[in-house]
PDB file of C-alpha atoms in Angstrom:
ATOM      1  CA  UNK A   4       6.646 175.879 109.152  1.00  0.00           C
ATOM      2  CA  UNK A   5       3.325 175.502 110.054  1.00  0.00           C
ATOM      3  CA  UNK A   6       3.870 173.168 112.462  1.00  0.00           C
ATOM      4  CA  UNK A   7       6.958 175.248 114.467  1.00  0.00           C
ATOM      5  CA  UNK A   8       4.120 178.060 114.484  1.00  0.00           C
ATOM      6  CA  UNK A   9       1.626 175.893 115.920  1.00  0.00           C
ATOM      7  CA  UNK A  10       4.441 174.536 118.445  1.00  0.00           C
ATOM      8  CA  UNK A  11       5.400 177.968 119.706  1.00  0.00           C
ATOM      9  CA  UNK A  12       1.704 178.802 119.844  1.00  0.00           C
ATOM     10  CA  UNK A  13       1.297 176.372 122.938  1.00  0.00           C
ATOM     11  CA  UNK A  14       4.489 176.645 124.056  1.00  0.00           C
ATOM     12  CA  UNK A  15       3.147 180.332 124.399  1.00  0.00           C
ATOM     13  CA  UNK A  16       0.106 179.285 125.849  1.00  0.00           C
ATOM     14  CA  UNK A  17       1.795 177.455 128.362  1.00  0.00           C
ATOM     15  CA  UNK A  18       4.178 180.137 128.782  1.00  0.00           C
ATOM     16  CA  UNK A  19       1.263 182.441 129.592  1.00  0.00           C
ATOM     17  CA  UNK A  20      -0.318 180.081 132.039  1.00  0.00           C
ATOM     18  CA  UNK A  21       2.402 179.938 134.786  1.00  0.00           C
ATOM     19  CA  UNK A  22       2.515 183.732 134.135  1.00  0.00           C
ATOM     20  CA  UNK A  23      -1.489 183.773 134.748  1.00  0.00           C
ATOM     21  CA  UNK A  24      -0.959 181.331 137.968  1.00  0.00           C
ATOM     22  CA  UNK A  25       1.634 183.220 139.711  1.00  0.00           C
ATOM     23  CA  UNK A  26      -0.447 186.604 139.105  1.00  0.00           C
ATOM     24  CA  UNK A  27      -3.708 185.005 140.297  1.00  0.00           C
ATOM     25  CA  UNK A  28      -1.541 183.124 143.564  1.00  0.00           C
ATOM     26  CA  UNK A  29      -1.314 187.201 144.741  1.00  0.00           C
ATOM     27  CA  UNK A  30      -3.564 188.853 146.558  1.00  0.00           C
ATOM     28  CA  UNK A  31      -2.028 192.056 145.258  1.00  0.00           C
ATOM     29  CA  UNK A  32      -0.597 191.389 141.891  1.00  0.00           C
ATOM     30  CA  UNK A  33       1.576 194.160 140.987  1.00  0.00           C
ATOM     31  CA  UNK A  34      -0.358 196.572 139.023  1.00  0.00           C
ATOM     32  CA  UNK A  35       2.921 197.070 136.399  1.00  0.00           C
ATOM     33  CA  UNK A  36       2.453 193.060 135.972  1.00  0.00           C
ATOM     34  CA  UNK A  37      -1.041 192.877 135.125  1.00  0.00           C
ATOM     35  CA  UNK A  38      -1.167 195.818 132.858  1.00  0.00           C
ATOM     36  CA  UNK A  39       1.957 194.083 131.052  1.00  0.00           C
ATOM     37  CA  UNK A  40      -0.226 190.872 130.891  1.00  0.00           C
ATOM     38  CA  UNK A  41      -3.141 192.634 129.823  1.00  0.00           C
ATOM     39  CA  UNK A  42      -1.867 193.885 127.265  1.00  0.00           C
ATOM     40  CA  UNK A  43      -0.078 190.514 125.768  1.00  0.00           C
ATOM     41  CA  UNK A  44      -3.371 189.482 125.136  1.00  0.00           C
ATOM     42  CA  UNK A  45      -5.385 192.611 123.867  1.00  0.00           C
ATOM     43  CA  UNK A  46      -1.996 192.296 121.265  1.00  0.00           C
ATOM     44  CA  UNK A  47      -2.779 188.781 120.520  1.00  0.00           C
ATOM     45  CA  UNK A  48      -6.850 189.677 119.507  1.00  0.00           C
ATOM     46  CA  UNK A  49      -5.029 192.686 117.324  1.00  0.00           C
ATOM     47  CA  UNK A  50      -2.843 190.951 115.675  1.00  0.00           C
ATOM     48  CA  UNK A  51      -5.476 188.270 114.482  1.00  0.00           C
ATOM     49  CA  UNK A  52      -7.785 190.830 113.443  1.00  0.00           C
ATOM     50  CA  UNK A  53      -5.422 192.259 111.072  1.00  0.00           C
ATOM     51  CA  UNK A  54      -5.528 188.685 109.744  1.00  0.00           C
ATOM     52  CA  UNK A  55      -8.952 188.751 109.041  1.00  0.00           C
ATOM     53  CA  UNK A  56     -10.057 186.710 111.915  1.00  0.00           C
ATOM     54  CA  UNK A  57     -12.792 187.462 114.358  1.00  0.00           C
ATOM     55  CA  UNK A  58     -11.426 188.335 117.321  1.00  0.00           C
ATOM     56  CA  UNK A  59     -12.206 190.847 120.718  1.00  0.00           C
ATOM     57  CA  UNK A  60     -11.722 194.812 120.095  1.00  0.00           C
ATOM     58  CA  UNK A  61      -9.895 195.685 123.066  1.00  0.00           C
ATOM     59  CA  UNK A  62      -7.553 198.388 123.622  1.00  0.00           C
ATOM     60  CA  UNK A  63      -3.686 197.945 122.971  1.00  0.00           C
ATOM     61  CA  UNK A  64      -3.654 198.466 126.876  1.00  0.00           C
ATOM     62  CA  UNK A  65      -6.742 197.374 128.619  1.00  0.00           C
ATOM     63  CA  UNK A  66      -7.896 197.332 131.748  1.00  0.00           C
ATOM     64  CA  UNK A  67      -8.392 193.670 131.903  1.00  0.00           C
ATOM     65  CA  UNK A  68      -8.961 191.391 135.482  1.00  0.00           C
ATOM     66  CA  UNK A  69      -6.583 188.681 135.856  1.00  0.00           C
ATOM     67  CA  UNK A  70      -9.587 186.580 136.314  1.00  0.00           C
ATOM     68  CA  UNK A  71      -9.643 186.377 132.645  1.00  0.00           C
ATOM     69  CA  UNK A  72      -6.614 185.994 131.216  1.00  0.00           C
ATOM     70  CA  UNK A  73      -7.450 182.034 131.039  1.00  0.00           C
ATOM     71  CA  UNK A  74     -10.245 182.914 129.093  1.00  0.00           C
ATOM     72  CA  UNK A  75      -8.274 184.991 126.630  1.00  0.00           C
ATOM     73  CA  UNK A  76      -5.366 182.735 127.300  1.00  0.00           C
ATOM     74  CA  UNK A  77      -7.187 179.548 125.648  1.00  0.00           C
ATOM     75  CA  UNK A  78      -9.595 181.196 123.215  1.00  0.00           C
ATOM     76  CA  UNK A  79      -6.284 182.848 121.885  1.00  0.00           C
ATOM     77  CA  UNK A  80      -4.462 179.540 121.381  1.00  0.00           C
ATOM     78  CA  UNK A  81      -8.028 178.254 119.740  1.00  0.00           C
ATOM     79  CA  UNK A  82      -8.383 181.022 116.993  1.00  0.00           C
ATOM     80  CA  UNK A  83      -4.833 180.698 116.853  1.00  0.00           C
ATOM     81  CA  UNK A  84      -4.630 177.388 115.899  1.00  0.00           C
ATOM     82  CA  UNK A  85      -7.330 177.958 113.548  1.00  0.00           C
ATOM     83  CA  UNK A  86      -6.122 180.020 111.746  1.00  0.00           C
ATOM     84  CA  UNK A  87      -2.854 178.334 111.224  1.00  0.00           C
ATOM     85  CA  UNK A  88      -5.126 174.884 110.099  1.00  0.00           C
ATOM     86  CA  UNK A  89      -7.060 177.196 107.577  1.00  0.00           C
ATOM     87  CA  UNK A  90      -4.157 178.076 105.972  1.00  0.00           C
ATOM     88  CA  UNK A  91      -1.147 177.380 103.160  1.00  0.00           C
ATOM     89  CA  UNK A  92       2.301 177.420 103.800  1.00  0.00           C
ATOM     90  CA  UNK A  93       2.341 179.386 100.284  1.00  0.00           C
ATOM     91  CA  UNK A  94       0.089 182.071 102.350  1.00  0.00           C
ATOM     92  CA  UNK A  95       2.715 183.188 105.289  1.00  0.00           C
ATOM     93  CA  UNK A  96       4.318 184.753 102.611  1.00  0.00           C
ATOM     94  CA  UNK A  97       1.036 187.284 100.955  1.00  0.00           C
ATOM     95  CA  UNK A  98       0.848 190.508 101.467  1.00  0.00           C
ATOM     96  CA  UNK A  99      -1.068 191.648 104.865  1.00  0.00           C
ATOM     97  CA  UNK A 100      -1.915 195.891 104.909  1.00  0.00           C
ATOM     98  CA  UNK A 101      -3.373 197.480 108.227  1.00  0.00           C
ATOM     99  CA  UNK A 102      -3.124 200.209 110.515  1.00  0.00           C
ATOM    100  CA  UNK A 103      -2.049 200.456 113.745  1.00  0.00           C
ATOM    101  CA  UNK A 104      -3.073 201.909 116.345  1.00  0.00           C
ATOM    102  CA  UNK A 105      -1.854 205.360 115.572  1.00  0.00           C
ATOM    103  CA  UNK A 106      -3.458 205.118 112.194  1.00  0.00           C
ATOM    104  CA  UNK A 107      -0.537 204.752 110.908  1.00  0.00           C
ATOM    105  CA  UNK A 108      -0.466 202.069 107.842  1.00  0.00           C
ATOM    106  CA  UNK A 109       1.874 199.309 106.831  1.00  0.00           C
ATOM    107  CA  UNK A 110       1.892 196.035 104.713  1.00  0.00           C
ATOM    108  CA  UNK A 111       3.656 192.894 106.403  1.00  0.00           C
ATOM    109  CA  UNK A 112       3.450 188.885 105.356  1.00  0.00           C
ATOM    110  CA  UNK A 113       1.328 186.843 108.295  1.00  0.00           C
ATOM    111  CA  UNK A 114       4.916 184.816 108.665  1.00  0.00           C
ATOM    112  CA  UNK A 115       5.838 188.588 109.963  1.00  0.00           C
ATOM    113  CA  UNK A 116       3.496 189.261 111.919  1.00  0.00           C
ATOM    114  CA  UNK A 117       2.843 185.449 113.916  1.00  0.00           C
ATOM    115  CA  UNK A 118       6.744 185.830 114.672  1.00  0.00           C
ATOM    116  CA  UNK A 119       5.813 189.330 116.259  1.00  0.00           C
ATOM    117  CA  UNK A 120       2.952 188.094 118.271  1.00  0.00           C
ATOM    118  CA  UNK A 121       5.167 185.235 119.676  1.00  0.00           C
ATOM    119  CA  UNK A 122       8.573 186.878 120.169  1.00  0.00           C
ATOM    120  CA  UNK A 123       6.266 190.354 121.452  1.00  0.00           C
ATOM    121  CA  UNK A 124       4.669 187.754 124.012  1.00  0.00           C
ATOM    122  CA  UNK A 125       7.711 186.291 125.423  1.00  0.00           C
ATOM    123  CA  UNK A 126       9.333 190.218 125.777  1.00  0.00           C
ATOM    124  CA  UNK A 127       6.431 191.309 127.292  1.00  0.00           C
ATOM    125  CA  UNK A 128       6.599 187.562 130.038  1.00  0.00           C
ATOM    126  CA  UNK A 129      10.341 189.073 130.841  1.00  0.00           C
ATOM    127  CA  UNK A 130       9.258 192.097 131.703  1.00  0.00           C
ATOM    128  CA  UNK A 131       6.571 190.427 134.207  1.00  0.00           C
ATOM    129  CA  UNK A 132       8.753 187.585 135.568  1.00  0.00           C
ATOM    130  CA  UNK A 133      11.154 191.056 136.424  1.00  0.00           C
ATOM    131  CA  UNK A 134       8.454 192.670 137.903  1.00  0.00           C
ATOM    132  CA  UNK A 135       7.551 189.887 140.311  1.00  0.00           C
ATOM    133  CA  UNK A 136      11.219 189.092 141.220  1.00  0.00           C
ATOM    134  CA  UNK A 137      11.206 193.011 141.715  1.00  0.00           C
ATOM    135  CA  UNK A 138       8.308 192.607 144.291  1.00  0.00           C
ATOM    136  CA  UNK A 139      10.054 189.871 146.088  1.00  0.00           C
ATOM    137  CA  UNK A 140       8.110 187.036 144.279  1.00  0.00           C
ATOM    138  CA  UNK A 141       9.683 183.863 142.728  1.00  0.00           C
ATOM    139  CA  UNK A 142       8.678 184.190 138.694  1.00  0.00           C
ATOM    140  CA  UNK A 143       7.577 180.996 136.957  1.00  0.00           C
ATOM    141  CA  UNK A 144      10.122 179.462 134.877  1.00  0.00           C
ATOM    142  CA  UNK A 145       8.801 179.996 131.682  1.00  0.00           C
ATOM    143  CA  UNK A 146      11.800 178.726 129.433  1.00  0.00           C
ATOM    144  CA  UNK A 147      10.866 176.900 126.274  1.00  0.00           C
ATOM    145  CA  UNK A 148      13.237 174.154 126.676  1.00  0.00           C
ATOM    146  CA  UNK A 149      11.415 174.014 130.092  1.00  0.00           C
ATOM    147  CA  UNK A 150       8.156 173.539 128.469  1.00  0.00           C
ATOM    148  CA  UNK A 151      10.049 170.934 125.922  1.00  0.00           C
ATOM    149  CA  UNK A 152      11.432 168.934 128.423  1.00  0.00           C
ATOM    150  CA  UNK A 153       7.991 168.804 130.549  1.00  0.00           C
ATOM    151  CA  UNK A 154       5.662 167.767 127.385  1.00  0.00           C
ATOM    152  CA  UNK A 155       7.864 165.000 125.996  1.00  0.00           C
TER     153      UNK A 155
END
């Protein structure tokens, strides 16, 4: 299981790399798109912390510049994957309490919660890739059997 998670982590990072190309190839992203973007990653560096991992404090919706979402795109996938190298299987399963950003508190396993950060980044890539096509823009194809079929 570790493995998948690490898999989907840079499929993900791929994933968030064509997005990051096509926004950067504008010279007038659409603002909709880049606050989307933005915050897919300020979600990633919340997520972690919740972990226990050292990570940015950003706001759930930042005003980031698209100049940096490589940076945040490949520091992600780093803490990421060290996290999921620090850790047991037998630990996706323990108990994980937080708050969200509402203050609001809940108690989820880190198998919950890397699933959310993966399947809440992929969402949140539709919504983009709609955005662009919206604006008369060809979106990246950002398909995992895409990126499957391109690594092997």
């Amino acid at each position: 299981m570790l493995d998948y998670f690490k898999l989907q982590f840079l499929y993900s990072h791929w994933a968030n790399n064509e997005i990051n190309k096509a926004l950067s190839a504008l010279a007038a992203p659409p603002e909709k798109a880049v606050r989307i973007t933005s915050h897919v990653y300020a979600a990633q560096w919340l997520w972690l912390s919740r972990l226990g991992e050292d990570a940015p404090q950003l706001a759930v919706w930042p005003d980031l510049e698209v100049s940096s979402y490589p940076d945040h795109n490949d520091r992600g996938l780093q803490t990421w994957k060290k996290y999921l190298d620090r850790i047991m299987i037998s630990d996706l399963d323990l108990s994980i309490s937080y708050s969200n950003s509402k203050g609001e508190e809940f108690v989820n396993t880190p198998r919950d919660i890397i699933t959310q950060v993966l399947l809440h980044s992929a969402y949140h890539r539709g919504q983009v890739n709609s955005i662009l096509r919206e604006s008369g823009c060809e979106p990246p194809l950002t398909d995992y059997i895409h990126y499957i079929r391109s690594v092997r």
